[in-house]
Amino acid sequence: MRELIVVVGGGPVGSVLALALQQQNVAFTMLEARAKSASHQDTRALALSYGSRLILEKLGVWDAVQAKATAINTIHISQRGGLGRTKLKASEHNQPALGYVLPYGALTEALDNALELNNIRYAAEATEIKSGEVFAQVAFNQFGESKTLTSALMVVADGGKNLGEIAGIQRETKEYGHDALVSKVRAELPHNNIAYERFTPQGPMALLPNGQDKNSHDFSLVWTGLQANIHKVAGMDDFGFLSQLHEAFGDRVGKFLSVEKRLCFPLKLSTLKPSTAPHLAVIGNAAQTMHPVAGQGFNVGLRDACTLADIIINTPISAMGAAPMLERYSMQRQRDTRGGILFTDLLVNTFSNDLIGLQTIRGAGLGALELFKPAKSFLVNKMSFGK
Ligand SMILES: Cc1cc2nc3c(=O)[nH]c(=O)nc-3n(C[C@H](O)[C@H](O)[C@H](O)COP(=O)(O)OP(=O)(O)OC[C@H]3O[C@@H](n4cnc5c(N)ncnc54)[C@H](O)[C@@H]3O)c2cc1C
């Protein structure tokens, strides 16, 4: 039997799409490689924009995650060894918060719990996806058995990690030669719901408040830089690591007192060329992987899911997955996705180098941003809603 819609990958982006379809009684099947609760303990911090909170509210899952989310009320942006800094404040932009820090596992748990089990196949790992003129097909393994499903629309939301080449889908990748180190650290001073974005010649670093109480001293750290440098600090003992962090970050939260497990991953910009694969849509990290400097990647992915859900709901079954529908999706997402990519790439290129004179220009830019309210509003809107 042919399915109407198959979603491959039940991470946060695939699950948001699935939930939006479930709530509109649209038939679908989702394949997820992990077991149902396998990701619920993942403490990786996602930086959620205010716009993403509104999406989760509309889907009815915000209440389930709110108690685990830390509000970002202020974003403090500065550069190491140079003048100029700026602050973005929620209170100046009529928002209750500029964004939130949320553990990945808290979000996947809330989404898994909201999804009806009969639509989801857990422990089902896709091995091959083919797009065809009449339908798309996925081969997958579940409990030692090989199976296939065909559908009018196949949505790839696998994070872009595992699936090989799909005919008609071409990826463009730019390696930054940088790694990101992520961990949780405790500092001498409380976070006060402030997120710090610090640009250093070696690469940007972010310190995000991570603890619901503003007096909590816990932060999520994202420290990026040349691979060799990041590997070097990742391999230090805690004392060496914390003093290097203090030197790179400065004194704004006092000394760093402790650090949890450190994870490193390579940074790249990966995007898709215009697709010629019928009956196939690609969303979330599978469609675009960005540098984490501006916390855009996940939020852009959520907006992919919402736009696609809207289009599916408004497409007659006979036209599902056909070229006009896929073109409509691609047109509607183009501007937001390109904007997120350009914005992120520009930040990395402008702020991660030591070129003579650039430091002064950066300082002047940050100083001007501090004084120019429309530019701040533009930035807050871009980060919150992709506009
Ligand atoms: C360490 C780290 C820190 C990050 N920090 C931030 C941040 O602060 N802010 C931010 O906005 N973004 C951040 N990101 C990016 C963010 O994690 C992604 O944008 C987000 O997870 C994308 O969601 P997704 O659902 O598209 O993909 P994923 O979260 O990767 O989910 C993909 C899902 O597909 C499943 N899957 C994979 N292969 C298969 C298969 N073959 N068959 C079936 N299922 C499959 C996986 O099990 C998984 O559940 C970070 C990323 C990393 C790696």
XYZ file of C-alpha atoms and ligand atoms in Angstrom:
440
model
C 0.000 0.000 0.000
C 1.267 3.484 -0.826
C 1.562 6.010 1.988
C 0.587 9.638 1.542
C 3.580 11.046 3.432
C 6.692 9.432 4.930
C 9.018 11.486 7.151
C 12.557 10.049 7.475
C 14.109 11.238 10.764
C 12.254 12.086 13.975
C 14.615 14.690 15.442
C 13.066 17.981 16.543
C 12.452 19.179 12.973
C 10.897 15.959 11.623
C 8.801 15.635 14.809
C 7.467 19.202 14.560
C 6.339 18.467 10.999
C 4.791 15.166 12.135
C 2.936 16.813 15.015
C 1.567 19.594 12.795
C 0.257 16.927 10.381
C -1.173 14.786 13.202
C -3.082 17.794 14.533
C -4.658 18.320 11.102
C -5.504 14.616 10.680
C -3.153 14.205 7.704
C -1.986 10.581 7.332
C 1.785 10.041 7.618
C 4.412 7.574 8.814
C 7.644 8.684 10.463
C 10.783 6.495 10.528
C 13.219 7.193 13.352
C 16.496 5.298 13.750
C 16.729 5.602 17.545
C 14.569 3.910 20.153
C 11.719 6.047 21.520
C 13.422 7.579 24.522
C 17.065 7.299 23.394
C 17.583 11.051 22.896
C 15.719 12.251 26.010
C 18.889 12.500 28.100
C 20.774 14.556 25.466
C 21.738 17.728 27.329
C 23.107 19.584 24.269
C 21.810 23.148 24.526
C 19.620 24.428 21.728
C 19.282 28.198 21.394
C 15.607 28.652 20.643
C 14.440 31.953 19.206
C 11.316 33.684 20.511
C 9.630 32.835 17.177
C 10.376 29.133 17.782
C 8.721 29.370 21.190
C 5.574 30.678 19.449
C 5.668 27.667 17.088
C 5.952 25.260 20.050
C 3.121 27.090 21.825
C 0.874 26.708 18.794
C 1.633 22.972 18.717
C 0.838 22.676 22.437
C 4.308 21.475 23.534
C 5.710 24.668 25.064
C 4.030 23.941 28.433
C 5.871 20.610 28.614
C 9.321 22.210 28.078
C 8.888 25.627 29.682
C 10.140 24.498 33.097
C 13.414 23.346 31.516
C 13.960 26.438 29.357
C 16.200 29.327 30.447
C 15.122 32.724 29.128
C 17.682 34.940 27.383
C 16.695 38.489 28.284
C 19.883 40.213 27.105
C 22.493 39.381 24.469
C 25.875 40.967 25.101
C 28.141 41.124 22.019
C 31.827 42.033 22.269
C 35.209 41.350 20.652
C 38.387 40.273 22.350
C 41.217 42.783 22.355
C 39.159 45.521 20.725
C 36.773 48.326 21.528
C 33.071 48.326 20.844
C 30.333 46.249 22.366
C 26.585 46.167 22.091
C 23.664 44.856 24.120
C 20.328 43.635 22.799
C 17.560 43.661 25.419
C 14.174 41.927 25.195
C 12.533 44.820 27.066
C 13.539 47.214 24.259
C 11.912 45.058 21.608
C 8.532 44.253 23.194
C 9.360 40.570 23.657
C 9.216 38.641 26.955
C 12.604 37.141 26.000
C 15.017 37.280 23.069
C 15.219 33.491 23.099
C 15.621 30.434 25.317
C 18.209 27.794 26.046
C 16.649 24.356 26.040
C 18.201 20.886 26.363
C 17.793 18.935 23.092
C 16.461 15.938 25.054
C 13.725 17.957 26.794
C 12.390 19.008 23.408
C 12.527 15.541 21.800
C 10.833 14.043 24.885
C 7.950 16.552 24.727
C 7.533 15.971 20.981
C 7.741 12.158 21.290
C 5.081 12.254 24.010
C 2.752 14.379 21.892
C 3.005 12.089 18.878
C 0.659 9.117 18.564
C 2.613 5.900 18.543
C 0.754 4.326 15.618
C 2.202 6.939 13.211
C 5.830 6.410 14.260
C 8.224 3.547 13.681
C 11.096 3.804 16.155
C 14.316 1.806 15.708
C 13.661 2.040 11.938
C 16.794 3.065 10.086
C 16.474 4.213 6.479
C 19.185 2.806 4.246
C 18.228 4.124 0.809
C 15.875 6.739 -0.570
C 14.870 6.921 -4.216
C 12.776 9.535 -5.866
C 10.675 8.576 -8.914
C 8.228 10.151 -11.364
C 5.154 8.678 -9.632
C 6.283 8.152 -6.030
C 9.347 8.044 -3.780
C 10.612 4.980 -1.977
C 12.566 4.342 1.205
C 14.270 1.085 2.193
C 14.782 0.612 5.943
C 15.798 -1.905 8.584
C 13.715 -2.497 11.680
C 14.300 -5.247 14.249
C 16.577 -7.118 11.823
C 14.086 -7.049 8.940
C 14.498 -5.107 5.661
C 11.371 -3.280 4.502
C 10.301 -0.619 2.004
C 7.654 2.090 1.943
C 6.503 4.155 -1.003
C 4.822 7.525 -0.687
C 3.508 10.487 -2.645
C 5.769 12.739 -0.587
C 8.974 11.633 1.144
C 10.378 14.181 3.593
C 14.058 13.793 4.509
C 14.673 15.164 8.027
C 17.591 12.942 9.071
C 19.940 15.763 10.078
C 21.990 15.154 6.910
C 24.324 12.703 8.604
C 23.689 9.223 7.400
C 21.923 8.969 4.122
C 24.115 8.647 1.044
C 23.564 10.349 -2.263
C 19.981 10.630 -3.440
C 19.641 11.080 -7.230
C 18.546 14.651 -8.005
C 19.796 16.062 -4.680
C 23.174 17.787 -4.706
C 24.894 19.237 -1.698
C 27.380 22.116 -1.566
C 29.713 22.113 1.407
C 32.157 24.708 2.672
C 34.490 23.463 5.417
C 35.435 26.242 7.833
C 38.453 24.324 9.114
C 37.055 25.176 12.556
C 35.692 22.944 15.291
C 33.117 23.758 17.954
C 33.661 22.638 21.505
C 30.460 22.400 23.548
C 30.192 21.888 27.272
C 28.529 23.166 30.416
C 30.578 25.414 32.722
C 30.017 27.023 36.110
C 31.210 30.600 36.702
C 31.869 32.781 39.719
C 29.038 35.199 38.865
C 25.369 34.366 38.144
C 24.111 34.457 34.560
C 21.275 36.938 35.123
C 19.673 35.627 31.920
C 22.399 37.196 29.790
C 23.848 35.386 26.738
C 27.374 36.443 25.795
C 28.610 36.382 22.223
C 32.333 37.030 22.141
C 34.309 37.358 18.920
C 37.974 36.470 19.105
C 40.491 36.403 16.226
C 40.555 32.596 16.618
C 36.767 32.251 16.281
C 33.523 33.233 18.019
C 32.481 31.856 21.390
C 29.070 31.901 23.083
C 28.213 31.550 26.739
C 24.507 30.888 27.167
C 22.648 31.032 30.498
C 21.641 27.499 31.486
C 19.590 27.280 34.690
C 16.033 28.634 35.113
C 16.918 30.824 38.129
C 18.713 34.035 37.139
C 21.014 33.465 40.102
C 22.233 30.178 38.657
C 25.938 30.173 37.813
C 25.615 27.595 35.014
C 26.308 28.347 31.361
C 26.362 26.375 28.124
C 29.580 27.021 26.288
C 30.104 26.949 22.522
C 33.764 27.701 21.791
C 34.812 27.687 18.153
C 38.239 28.033 16.577
C 40.841 26.389 14.396
C 40.626 22.615 14.761
C 44.134 22.260 16.177
C 43.505 24.961 18.824
C 40.159 23.532 19.856
C 41.559 20.005 20.119
C 44.391 21.353 22.236
C 42.086 22.996 24.807
C 39.690 20.035 24.678
C 42.545 17.769 25.772
C 43.680 19.909 28.742
C 42.961 19.026 32.340
C 40.074 20.971 33.924
C 42.329 23.551 35.584
C 44.214 24.313 32.336
C 40.971 24.428 30.357
C 39.225 26.805 32.771
C 42.144 29.243 32.830
C 42.381 29.220 28.985
C 38.649 29.872 28.856
C 39.014 32.786 31.260
C 41.792 34.245 29.152
C 39.768 33.958 25.933
C 36.458 35.096 27.385
C 37.561 37.779 29.807
C 36.165 38.771 33.179
C 32.470 39.355 32.555
C 31.290 36.369 34.616
C 34.338 36.197 36.876
C 36.489 33.076 37.027
C 35.308 29.730 35.685
C 34.965 27.161 38.458
C 34.104 23.839 36.805
C 33.500 22.219 33.450
C 31.506 19.139 32.423
C 32.187 16.706 29.575
C 33.590 18.450 26.468
C 32.389 17.482 22.976
C 33.927 18.673 19.715
C 32.413 18.682 16.259
C 33.638 20.054 12.914
C 31.967 23.166 11.537
C 30.767 23.427 7.982
C 28.246 25.210 5.881
C 26.227 22.692 3.927
C 23.372 23.632 1.608
C 21.400 21.978 -1.173
C 21.448 23.000 -4.823
C 17.946 23.365 -6.325
C 16.450 19.868 -6.235
C 15.247 18.009 -9.296
C 14.019 15.003 -7.308
C 10.255 14.532 -7.644
C 8.153 13.547 -4.622
C 10.953 14.465 -2.225
C 11.435 17.386 0.189
C 14.428 17.964 2.476
C 14.094 19.962 5.722
C 16.056 20.976 8.828
C 19.744 20.186 9.180
C 19.502 17.763 6.264
C 18.763 20.767 4.033
C 21.145 23.266 5.616
C 23.843 22.951 8.268
C 25.188 26.248 9.574
C 27.945 27.456 11.868
C 26.410 27.780 15.368
C 27.689 31.370 15.824
C 24.265 32.976 15.497
C 22.150 30.064 16.823
C 20.193 30.079 13.547
C 20.330 26.467 12.298
C 17.702 24.845 14.455
C 15.307 27.786 14.255
C 15.493 27.880 10.451
C 14.767 24.109 10.491
C 11.637 24.593 12.616
C 10.368 27.166 10.128
C 11.047 24.650 7.293
C 8.797 22.160 9.107
C 5.976 24.668 9.681
C 5.975 25.939 6.099
C 5.957 22.413 4.680
C 3.127 21.380 7.031
C 1.036 24.361 5.842
C 1.641 23.502 2.194
C 0.817 19.803 2.731
C -2.413 20.681 4.521
C -3.459 22.916 1.618
C -2.501 20.525 -1.199
C -5.059 18.058 -2.610
C -4.002 14.419 -2.325
C -3.775 14.104 -6.135
C -1.119 16.867 -6.242
C 0.931 15.694 -3.226
C 4.659 15.659 -3.956
C 4.214 16.916 -7.535
C 6.589 19.536 -8.946
C 4.295 22.615 -8.427
C 3.936 21.769 -4.722
C 7.686 21.285 -4.227
C 8.412 24.531 -6.094
C 5.955 26.360 -3.842
C 7.795 25.043 -0.800
C 11.194 25.949 -2.172
C 10.051 29.492 -3.129
C 8.558 30.103 0.316
C 11.679 28.970 2.154
C 14.345 30.485 -0.088
C 14.520 33.944 1.456
C 14.646 32.868 5.102
C 17.169 30.095 4.469
C 19.486 32.234 2.337
C 19.217 35.077 4.851
C 20.195 32.767 7.722
C 23.132 31.352 5.764
C 24.443 34.745 4.592
C 24.053 36.296 8.039
C 25.878 33.400 9.725
C 28.642 33.211 7.114
C 29.197 36.978 7.219
C 29.589 36.890 11.001
C 32.137 34.074 10.782
C 34.154 35.760 8.009
C 34.110 39.264 9.476
C 34.699 38.407 13.085
C 37.058 35.437 12.984
C 40.307 36.876 11.730
C 43.179 39.102 12.598
C 43.429 41.242 9.450
C 45.018 44.595 10.154
C 42.396 47.330 10.429
C 39.478 44.929 10.644
C 39.466 45.022 14.417
C 38.931 48.796 14.372
C 36.165 48.482 11.789
C 34.499 45.735 13.861
C 34.717 47.909 16.972
C 33.175 50.830 15.093
C 30.431 48.517 13.779
C 29.561 47.245 17.268
C 29.613 50.815 18.636
C 27.331 52.020 15.825
C 24.948 49.107 16.409
C 24.725 50.089 20.074
C 23.535 53.572 19.072
C 21.330 52.753 16.095
C 17.992 51.337 17.286
C 16.556 50.353 13.832
C 19.635 48.170 13.198
C 19.133 46.478 16.573
C 15.440 45.895 15.793
C 16.411 44.399 12.427
C 18.853 42.042 14.139
C 16.341 40.986 16.812
C 13.649 40.345 14.162
C 16.093 38.344 12.058
C 17.129 36.198 15.017
C 13.588 35.783 16.387
C 11.487 35.277 13.292
C 13.891 34.967 10.327
C 12.583 38.295 8.957
C 26.817 20.035 19.356
C 25.776 20.849 18.631
C 25.285 22.020 19.207
C 24.318 22.766 18.560
N 23.853 23.903 19.148
C 22.854 24.601 18.542
C 22.323 25.787 19.138
O 22.742 26.251 20.192
N 21.306 26.415 18.515
C 20.783 25.955 17.332
O 19.839 26.555 16.809
N 21.277 24.837 16.748
C 22.302 24.162 17.320
N 22.804 23.039 16.717
C 22.176 22.548 15.516
C 20.929 21.758 15.906
O 21.285 20.663 16.744
C 20.286 21.294 14.673
O 19.956 22.434 13.889
C 19.024 20.510 14.997
O 19.287 19.405 15.818
C 18.454 20.044 13.679
O 17.353 19.226 13.916
P 16.989 18.120 12.850
O 15.746 17.480 13.370
O 16.999 18.680 11.470
O 18.208 17.086 12.874
P 18.738 16.179 14.066
O 18.555 16.816 15.372
O 20.096 15.749 13.660
O 17.758 14.913 14.013
C 17.826 13.963 12.962
C 17.042 12.726 13.391
O 17.055 11.802 12.316
C 17.347 10.509 12.807
N 18.026 9.755 11.732
C 19.292 9.970 11.274
N 19.549 9.106 10.286
C 18.432 8.347 10.125
C 18.105 7.262 9.263
N 18.967 6.796 8.363
N 16.873 6.696 9.374
C 15.977 7.168 10.284
N 16.246 8.182 11.127
C 17.453 8.764 11.050
C 18.274 10.746 13.996
O 18.227 9.659 14.899
C 17.678 12.016 14.591
O 16.670 11.743 15.538
C 23.815 22.304 17.314
C 24.302 21.137 16.727
C 25.281 20.414 17.364
C 25.809 19.151 16.717
